[in-house]
GROMACS .gro file of C-alpha atoms in nm:
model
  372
    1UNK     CA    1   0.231  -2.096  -2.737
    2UNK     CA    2   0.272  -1.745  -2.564
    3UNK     CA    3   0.519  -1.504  -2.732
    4UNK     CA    4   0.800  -1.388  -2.545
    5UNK     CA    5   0.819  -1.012  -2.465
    6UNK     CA    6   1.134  -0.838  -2.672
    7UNK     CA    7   1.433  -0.718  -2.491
    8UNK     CA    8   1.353  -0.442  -2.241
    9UNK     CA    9   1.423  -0.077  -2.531
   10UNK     CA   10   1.349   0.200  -2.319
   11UNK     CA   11   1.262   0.362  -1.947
   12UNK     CA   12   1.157   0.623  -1.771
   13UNK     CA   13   1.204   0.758  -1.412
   14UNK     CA   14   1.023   1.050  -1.345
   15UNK     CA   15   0.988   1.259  -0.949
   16UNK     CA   16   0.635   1.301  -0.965
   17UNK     CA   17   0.531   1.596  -0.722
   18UNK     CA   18   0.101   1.547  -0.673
   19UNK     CA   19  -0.057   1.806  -0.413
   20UNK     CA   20  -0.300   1.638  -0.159
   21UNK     CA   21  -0.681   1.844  -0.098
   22UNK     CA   22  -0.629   1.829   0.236
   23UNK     CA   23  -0.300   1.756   0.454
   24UNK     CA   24  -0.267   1.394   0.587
   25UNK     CA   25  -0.118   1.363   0.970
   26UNK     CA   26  -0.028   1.051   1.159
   27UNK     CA   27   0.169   1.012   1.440
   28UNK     CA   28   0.505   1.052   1.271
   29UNK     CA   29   0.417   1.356   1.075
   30UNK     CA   30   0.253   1.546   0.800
   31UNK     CA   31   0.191   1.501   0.448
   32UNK     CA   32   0.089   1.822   0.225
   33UNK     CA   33   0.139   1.663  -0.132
   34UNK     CA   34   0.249   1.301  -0.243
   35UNK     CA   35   0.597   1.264  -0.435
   36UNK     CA   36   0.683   0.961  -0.575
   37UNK     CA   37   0.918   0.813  -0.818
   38UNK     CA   38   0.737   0.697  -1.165
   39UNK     CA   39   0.870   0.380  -1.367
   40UNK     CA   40   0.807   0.352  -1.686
   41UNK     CA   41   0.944   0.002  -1.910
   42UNK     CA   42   0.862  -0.012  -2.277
   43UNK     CA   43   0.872  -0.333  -2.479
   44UNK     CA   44   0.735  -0.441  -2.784
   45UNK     CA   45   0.540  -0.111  -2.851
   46UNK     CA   46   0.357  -0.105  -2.483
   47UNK     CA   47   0.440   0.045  -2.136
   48UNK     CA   48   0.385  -0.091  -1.794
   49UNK     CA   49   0.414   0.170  -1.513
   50UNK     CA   50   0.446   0.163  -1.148
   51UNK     CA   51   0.494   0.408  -0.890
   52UNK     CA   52   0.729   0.422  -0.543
   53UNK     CA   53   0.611   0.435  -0.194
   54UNK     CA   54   0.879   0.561  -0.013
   55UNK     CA   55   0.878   0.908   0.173
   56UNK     CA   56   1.105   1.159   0.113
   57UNK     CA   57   1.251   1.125   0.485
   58UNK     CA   58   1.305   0.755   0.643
   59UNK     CA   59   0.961   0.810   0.857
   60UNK     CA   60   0.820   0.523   0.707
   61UNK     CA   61   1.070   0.295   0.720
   62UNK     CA   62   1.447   0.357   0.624
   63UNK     CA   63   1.397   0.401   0.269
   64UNK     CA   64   1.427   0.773   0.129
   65UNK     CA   65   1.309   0.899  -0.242
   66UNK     CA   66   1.638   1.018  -0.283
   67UNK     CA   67   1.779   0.745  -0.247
   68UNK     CA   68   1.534   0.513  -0.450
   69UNK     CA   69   1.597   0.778  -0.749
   70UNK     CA   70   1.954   0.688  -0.719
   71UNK     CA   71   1.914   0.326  -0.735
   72UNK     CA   72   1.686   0.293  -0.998
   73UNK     CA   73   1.848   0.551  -1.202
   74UNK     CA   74   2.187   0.447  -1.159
   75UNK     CA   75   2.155   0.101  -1.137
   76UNK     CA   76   1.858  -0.060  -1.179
   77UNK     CA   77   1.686   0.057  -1.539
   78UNK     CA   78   2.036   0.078  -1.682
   79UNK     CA   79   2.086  -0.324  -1.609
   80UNK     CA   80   1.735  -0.418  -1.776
   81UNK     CA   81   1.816  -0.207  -2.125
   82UNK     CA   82   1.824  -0.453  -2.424
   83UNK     CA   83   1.726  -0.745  -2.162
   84UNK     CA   84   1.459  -1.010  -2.229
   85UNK     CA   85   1.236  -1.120  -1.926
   86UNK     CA   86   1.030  -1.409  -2.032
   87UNK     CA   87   0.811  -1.325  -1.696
   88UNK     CA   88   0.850  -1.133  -1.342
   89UNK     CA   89   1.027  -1.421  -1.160
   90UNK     CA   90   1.358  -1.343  -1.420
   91UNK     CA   91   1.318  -1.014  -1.294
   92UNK     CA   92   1.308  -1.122  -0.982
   93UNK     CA   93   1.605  -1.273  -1.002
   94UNK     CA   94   1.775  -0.971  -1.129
   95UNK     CA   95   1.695  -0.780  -0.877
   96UNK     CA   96   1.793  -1.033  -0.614
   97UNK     CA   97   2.126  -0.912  -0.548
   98UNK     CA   98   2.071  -0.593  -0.385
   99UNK     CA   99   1.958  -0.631   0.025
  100UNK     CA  100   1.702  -0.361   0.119
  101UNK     CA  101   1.565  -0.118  -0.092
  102UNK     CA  102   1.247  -0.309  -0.128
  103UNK     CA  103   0.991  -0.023  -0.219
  104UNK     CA  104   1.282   0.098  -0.454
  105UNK     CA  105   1.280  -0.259  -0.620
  106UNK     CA  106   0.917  -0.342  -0.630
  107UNK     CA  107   0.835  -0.027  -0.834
  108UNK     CA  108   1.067  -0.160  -1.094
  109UNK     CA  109   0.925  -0.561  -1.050
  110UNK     CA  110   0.538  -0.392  -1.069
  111UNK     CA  111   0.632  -0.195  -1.389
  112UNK     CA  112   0.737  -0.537  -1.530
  113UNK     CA  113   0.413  -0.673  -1.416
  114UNK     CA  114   0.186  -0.447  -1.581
  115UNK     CA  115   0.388  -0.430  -1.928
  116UNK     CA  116   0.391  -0.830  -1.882
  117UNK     CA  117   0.032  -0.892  -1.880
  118UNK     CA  118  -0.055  -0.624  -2.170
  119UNK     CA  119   0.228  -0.827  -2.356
  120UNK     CA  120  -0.005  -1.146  -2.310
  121UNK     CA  121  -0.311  -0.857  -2.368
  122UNK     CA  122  -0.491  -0.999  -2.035
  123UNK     CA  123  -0.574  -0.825  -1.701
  124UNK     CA  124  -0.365  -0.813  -1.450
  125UNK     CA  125  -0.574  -0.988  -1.196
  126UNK     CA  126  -0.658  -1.268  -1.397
  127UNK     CA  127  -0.235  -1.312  -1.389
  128UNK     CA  128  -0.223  -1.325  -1.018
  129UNK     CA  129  -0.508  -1.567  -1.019
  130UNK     CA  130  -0.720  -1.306  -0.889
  131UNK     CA  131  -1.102  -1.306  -0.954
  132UNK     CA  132  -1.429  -1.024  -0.916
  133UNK     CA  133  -1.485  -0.716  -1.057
  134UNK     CA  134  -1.480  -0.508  -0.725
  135UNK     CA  135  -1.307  -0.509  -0.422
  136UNK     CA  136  -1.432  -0.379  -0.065
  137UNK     CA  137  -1.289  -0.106   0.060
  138UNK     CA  138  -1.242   0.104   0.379
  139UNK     CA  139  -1.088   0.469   0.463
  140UNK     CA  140  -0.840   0.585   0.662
  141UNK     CA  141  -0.849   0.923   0.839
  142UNK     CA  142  -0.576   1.112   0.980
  143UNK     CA  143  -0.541   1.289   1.312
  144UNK     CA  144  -0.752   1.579   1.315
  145UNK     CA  145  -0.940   1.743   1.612
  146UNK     CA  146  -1.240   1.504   1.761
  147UNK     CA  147  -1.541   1.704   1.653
  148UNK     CA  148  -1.401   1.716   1.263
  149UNK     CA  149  -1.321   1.307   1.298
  150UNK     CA  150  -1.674   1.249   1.408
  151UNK     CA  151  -1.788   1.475   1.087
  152UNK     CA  152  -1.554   1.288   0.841
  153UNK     CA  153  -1.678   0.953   1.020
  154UNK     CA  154  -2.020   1.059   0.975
  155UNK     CA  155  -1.960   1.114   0.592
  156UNK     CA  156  -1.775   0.847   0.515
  157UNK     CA  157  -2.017   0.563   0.676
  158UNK     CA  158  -2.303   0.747   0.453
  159UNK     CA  159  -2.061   0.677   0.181
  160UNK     CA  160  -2.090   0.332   0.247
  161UNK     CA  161  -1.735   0.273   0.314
  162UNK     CA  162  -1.697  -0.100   0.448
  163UNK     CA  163  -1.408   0.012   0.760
  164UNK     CA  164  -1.364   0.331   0.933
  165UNK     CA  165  -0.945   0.338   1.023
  166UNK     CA  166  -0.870   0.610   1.260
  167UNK     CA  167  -0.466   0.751   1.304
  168UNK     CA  168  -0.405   0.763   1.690
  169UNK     CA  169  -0.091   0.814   1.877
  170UNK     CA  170  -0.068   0.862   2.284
  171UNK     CA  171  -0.243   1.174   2.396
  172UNK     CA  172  -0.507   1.135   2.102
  173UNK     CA  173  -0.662   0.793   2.128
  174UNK     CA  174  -0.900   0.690   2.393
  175UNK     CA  175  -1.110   0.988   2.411
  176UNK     CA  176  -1.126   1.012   2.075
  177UNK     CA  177  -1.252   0.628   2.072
  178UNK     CA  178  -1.511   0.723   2.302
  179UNK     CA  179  -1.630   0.989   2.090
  180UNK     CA  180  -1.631   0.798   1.806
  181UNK     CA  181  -1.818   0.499   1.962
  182UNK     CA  182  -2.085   0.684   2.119
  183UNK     CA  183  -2.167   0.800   1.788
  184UNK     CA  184  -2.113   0.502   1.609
  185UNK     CA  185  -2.141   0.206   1.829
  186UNK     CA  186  -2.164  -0.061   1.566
  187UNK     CA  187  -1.965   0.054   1.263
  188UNK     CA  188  -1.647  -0.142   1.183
  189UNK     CA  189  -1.363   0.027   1.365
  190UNK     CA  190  -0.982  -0.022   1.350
  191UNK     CA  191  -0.685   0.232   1.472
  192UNK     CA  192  -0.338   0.239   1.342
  193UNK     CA  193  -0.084   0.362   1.597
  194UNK     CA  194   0.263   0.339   1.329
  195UNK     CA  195   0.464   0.241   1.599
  196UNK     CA  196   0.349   0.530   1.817
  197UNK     CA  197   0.346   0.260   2.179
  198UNK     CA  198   0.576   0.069   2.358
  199UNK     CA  199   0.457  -0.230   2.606
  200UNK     CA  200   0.524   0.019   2.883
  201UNK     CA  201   0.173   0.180   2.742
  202UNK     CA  202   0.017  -0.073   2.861
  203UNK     CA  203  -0.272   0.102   3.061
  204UNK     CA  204  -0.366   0.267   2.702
  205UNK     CA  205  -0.304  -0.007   2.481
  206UNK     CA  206  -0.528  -0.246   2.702
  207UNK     CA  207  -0.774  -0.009   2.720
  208UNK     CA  208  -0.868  -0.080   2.337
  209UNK     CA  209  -0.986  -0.397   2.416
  210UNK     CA  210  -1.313  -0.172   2.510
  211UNK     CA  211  -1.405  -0.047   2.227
  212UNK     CA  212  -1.466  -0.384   1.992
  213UNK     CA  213  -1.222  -0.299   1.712
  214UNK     CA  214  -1.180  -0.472   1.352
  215UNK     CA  215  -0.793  -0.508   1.497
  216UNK     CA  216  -0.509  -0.214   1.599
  217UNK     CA  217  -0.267  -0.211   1.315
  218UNK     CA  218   0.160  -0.183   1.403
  219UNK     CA  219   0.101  -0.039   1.815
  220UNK     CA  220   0.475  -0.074   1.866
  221UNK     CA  221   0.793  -0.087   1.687
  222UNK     CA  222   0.861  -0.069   1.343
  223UNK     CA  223   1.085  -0.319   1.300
  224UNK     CA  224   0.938  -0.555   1.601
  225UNK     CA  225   0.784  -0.908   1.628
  226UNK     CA  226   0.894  -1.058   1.985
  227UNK     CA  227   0.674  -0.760   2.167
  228UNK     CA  228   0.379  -0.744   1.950
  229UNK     CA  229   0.371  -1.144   2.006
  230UNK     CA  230   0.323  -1.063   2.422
  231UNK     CA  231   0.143  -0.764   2.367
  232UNK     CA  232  -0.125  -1.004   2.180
  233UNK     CA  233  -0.151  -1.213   2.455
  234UNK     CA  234  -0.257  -0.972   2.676
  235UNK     CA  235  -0.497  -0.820   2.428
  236UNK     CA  236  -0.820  -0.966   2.278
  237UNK     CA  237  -0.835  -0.707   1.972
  238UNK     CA  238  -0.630  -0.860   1.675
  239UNK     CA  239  -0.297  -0.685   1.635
  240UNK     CA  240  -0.274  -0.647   1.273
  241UNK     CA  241   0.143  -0.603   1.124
  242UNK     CA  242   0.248  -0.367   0.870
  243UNK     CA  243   0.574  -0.224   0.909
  244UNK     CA  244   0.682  -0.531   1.064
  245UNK     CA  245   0.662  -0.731   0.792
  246UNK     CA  246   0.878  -0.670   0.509
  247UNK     CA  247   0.840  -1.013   0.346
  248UNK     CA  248   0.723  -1.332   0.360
  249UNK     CA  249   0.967  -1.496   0.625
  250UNK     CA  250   0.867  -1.193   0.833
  251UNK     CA  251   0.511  -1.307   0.814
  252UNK     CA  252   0.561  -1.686   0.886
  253UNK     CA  253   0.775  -1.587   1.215
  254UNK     CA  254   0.482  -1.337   1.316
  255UNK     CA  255   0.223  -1.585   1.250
  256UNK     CA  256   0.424  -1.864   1.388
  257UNK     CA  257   0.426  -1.669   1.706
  258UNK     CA  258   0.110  -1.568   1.703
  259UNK     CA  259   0.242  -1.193   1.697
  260UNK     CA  260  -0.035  -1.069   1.438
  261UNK     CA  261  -0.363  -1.242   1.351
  262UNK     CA  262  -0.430  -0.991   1.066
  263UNK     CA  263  -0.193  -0.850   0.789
  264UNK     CA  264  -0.176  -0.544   0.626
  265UNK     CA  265   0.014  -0.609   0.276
  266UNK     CA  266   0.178  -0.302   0.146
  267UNK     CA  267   0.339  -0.428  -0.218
  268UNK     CA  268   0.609  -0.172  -0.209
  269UNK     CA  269   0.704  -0.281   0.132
  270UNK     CA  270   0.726  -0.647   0.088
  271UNK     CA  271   0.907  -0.572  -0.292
  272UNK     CA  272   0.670  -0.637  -0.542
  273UNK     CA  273   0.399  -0.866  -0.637
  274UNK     CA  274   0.526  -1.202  -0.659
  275UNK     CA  275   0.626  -1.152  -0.254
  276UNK     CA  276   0.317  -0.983  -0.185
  277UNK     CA  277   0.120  -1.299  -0.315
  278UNK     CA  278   0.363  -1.517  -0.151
  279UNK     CA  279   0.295  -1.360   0.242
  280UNK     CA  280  -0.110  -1.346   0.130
  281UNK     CA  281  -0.068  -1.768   0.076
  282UNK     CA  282   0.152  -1.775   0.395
  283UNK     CA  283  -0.130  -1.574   0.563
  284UNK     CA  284  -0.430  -1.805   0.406
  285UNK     CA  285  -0.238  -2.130   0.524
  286UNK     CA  286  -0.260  -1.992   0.872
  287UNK     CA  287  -0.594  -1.890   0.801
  288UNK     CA  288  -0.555  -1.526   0.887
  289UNK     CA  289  -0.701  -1.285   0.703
  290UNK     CA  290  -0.531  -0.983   0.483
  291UNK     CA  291  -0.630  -0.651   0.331
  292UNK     CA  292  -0.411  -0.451   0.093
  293UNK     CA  293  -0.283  -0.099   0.268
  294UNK     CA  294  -0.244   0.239   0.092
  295UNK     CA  295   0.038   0.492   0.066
  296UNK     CA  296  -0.154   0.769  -0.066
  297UNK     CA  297  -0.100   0.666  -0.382
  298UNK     CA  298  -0.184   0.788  -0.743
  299UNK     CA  299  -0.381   0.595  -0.976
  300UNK     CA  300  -0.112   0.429  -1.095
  301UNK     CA  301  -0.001   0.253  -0.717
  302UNK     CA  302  -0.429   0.228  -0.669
  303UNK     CA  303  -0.462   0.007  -0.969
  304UNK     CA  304  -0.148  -0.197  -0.886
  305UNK     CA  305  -0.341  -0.226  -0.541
  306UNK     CA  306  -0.685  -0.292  -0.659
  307UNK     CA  307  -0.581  -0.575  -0.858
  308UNK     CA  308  -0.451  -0.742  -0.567
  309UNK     CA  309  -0.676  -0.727  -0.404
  310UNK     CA  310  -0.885  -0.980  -0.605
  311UNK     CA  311  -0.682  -1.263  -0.442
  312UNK     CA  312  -0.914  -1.484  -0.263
  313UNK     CA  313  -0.743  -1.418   0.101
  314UNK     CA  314  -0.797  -1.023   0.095
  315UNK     CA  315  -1.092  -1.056   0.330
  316UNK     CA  316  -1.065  -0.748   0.505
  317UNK     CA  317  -1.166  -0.438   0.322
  318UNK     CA  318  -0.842  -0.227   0.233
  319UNK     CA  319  -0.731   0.111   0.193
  320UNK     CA  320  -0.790   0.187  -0.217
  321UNK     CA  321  -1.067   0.462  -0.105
  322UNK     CA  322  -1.156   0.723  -0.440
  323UNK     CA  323  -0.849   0.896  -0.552
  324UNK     CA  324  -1.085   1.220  -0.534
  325UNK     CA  325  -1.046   1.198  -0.113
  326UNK     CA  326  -0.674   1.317  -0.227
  327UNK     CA  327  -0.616   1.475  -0.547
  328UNK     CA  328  -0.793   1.747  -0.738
  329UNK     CA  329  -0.677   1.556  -1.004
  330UNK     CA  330  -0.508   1.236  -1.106
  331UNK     CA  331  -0.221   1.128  -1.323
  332UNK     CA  332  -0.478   0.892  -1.504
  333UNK     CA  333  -0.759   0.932  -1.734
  334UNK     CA  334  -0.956   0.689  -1.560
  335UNK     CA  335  -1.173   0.778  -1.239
  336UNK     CA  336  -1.129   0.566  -0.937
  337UNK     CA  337  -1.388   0.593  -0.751
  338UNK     CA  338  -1.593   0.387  -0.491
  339UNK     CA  339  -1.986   0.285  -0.471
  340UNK     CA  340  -2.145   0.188  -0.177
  341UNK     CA  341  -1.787   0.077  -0.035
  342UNK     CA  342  -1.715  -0.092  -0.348
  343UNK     CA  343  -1.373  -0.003  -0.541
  344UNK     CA  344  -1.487  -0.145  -0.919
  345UNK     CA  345  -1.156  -0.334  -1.073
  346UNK     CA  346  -0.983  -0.144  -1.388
  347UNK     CA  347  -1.060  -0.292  -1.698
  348UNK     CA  348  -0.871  -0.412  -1.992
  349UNK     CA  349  -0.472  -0.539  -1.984
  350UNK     CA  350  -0.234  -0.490  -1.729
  351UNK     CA  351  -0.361  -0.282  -1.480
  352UNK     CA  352  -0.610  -0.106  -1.666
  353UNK     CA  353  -0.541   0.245  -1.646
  354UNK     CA  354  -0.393   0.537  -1.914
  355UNK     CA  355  -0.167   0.848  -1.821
  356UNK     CA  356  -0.328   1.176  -1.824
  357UNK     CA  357   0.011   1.307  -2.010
  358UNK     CA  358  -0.073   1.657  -2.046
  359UNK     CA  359  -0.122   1.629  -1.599
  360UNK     CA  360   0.179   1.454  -1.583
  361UNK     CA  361   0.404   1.666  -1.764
  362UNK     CA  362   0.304   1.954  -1.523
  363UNK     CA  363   0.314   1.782  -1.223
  364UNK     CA  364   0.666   1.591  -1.365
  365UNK     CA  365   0.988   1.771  -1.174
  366UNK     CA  366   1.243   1.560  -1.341
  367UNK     CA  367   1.276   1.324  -1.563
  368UNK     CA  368   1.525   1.039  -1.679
  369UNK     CA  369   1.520   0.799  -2.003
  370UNK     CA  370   1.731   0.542  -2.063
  371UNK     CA  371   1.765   0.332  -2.391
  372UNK     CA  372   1.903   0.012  -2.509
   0.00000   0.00000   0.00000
């Protein structure tokens, strides 16, 4: 019979401030460094961590860091002091009260997770029902002049990524395709507009169908299903949803109206795991096909995300590329790194991975513990 975890003793919320190698630009803006909120539960003598995925203006989607700091630090961690969880779905149904604030809530529900499984001392995959010891994995590249895309293509396919995932918005999109293609004509290609379009682009957006993409990922609003549905049937290139879908009765209306025949799953932005697996089952009883997004994270949001991706219906190769295409160096000990496309699954309980402290103490720009 499994023990149960003991009460929830202590947290930790740290603003984690990481500074990227190179800046990061899609259509909505720029990205010079990665800050993130870092959850920390202790129970029973172990830690789980997890990591936020909001930006630090609503660009994304509405949710700010500021505002996740506040809600986790305020009211959140101070709720789960002294509490026993006998598994995620009790947290779950802690959390259940508050509307929005998903990415805010997940990195709470994914600390759980990870503290959870080293409490039962097994990986987190193997939790999930997850199963491999790598995952395929593509890249995604950022807007960037044509002739340095081509040269960061170029490297990247000898690198043996599995998917090449260009950032295009209107005025950089089709000639840059064409470049691309003559170059690479059989590679597997996607784009990701991030809402960039509206149907009223229609002589670009149908224009894609030319180039024999893996899918276009989120062309038009944010928050939209009812135009990406009629944009689809106009298109034969799979529209793939991100922003869109938020949870899993987002993804059952897409799919039910045949608005997206891929899915990008972003945990934070479905809040958490246990919804995350719920819209990948949706998506496999539809049979449509998902792969796990990235946020730029650290190794801490990469392991969350590499683990998964072990689920059977991640049959798409996501966006866990080496944390070394980012950061100088990482809040882990542990080296994430890709072979031949392959991202190799973290070892060991929970997700696998350590903190570098001595990193994360100078990289740490505040810092907030709570106790029972």
């Amino acid at each position: 019979m499994t023990r149960s975890l003991p009460p929830i003793e202590r947290a930790e919320l740290r603003l984690v401030r990481l500074p990227l190698i190179n800046p990061f630009t899609i259509s909505t803006g720029t990205m010079t460094e990665r800050v993130f909120p870092l959850v920390t539960l202790s129970a029973g003598g172990l830690e789980g961590y997890a990591e936020g995925v909001m930006d630090p203006l609503p660009d994304f989607l509405e949710e700010t860091i500021a505002g996740a700091m506040d809600l986790i630090g305020e009211t959140v961690l101070p709720s789960m002091m002294g509490q026993s969880f006998d598994n995620p779905a009790m947290v779950e149904k802690l959390l259940s009260p508050w509307r929005g604030n998903r990415m805010a809530l997940a990195t709470v529900e994914m600390a759980f997770w990870d503290l959870w499984a080293k409490w039962l001392d097994l990986p987190l995959q193997t939790l999930i029902g997850g199963a491999g010891n790598a995952v395929d994995v593509g890249v995604s590249l950022g807007i960037g002049p044509i002739d340095a895309t081509l040269t960061r293509v170029e490297s990247h396919v000898a690198q043996g990524y599995k998917r090449i995932k260009l950032k295009i918005m209107p005025g950089h999109d089709i000639e840059l395709l064409e470049a691309v293609r003559r170059a690479f004509p059989v590679i597997k290609l996607s784009v990701d507009a991030n809402s960039a379009y509206r149907l009223s682009d229609w002589a670009v957006l149908g224009r894609l169908d030319d180039f024999h993409l893996e899918y276009v990922e989120q062309p038009l609003a944010h928050d939209d299903i009812a135009d990406h549905a009629q944009l689809q049937r106009r298109l034969r290139t799979p529209i793939c949803l991100d922003e869109s879908i938020r949870s899993a009765g987002h993804a059952r209306r897409a799919l039910q109206a045949d608005a997206t025949r891929v899915i990008n799953i972003k945990v934070g932005r479905v809040g958490g795991i246990a919804e995350a697996i719920r819209v990948h089952d949706i998506a496999a009883a539809f049979d449509v096909p998902v792969w796990c997004g990235g946020m730029l994270e650290s190794g801490i949001g990469r392991a969350h995300n590499i683990h998964l991706s072990t689920l059977p219906n991640f049959r798409k190769p996501g966006d866990t590329s080496s944390a070394s295409r980012y950061f100088h160096r990482d809040i882990i000990m542990e080296k994430l790194e890709t072979t031949d496309g392959r991202m190799p699954v973290p070892t060991g309980p929970g997700i696998g991975v350590h903190l570098d402290r001595d990193l994360l103490d100078d990289v740490t720009r505040s810092v907030r513990t709570f106790s029972a």
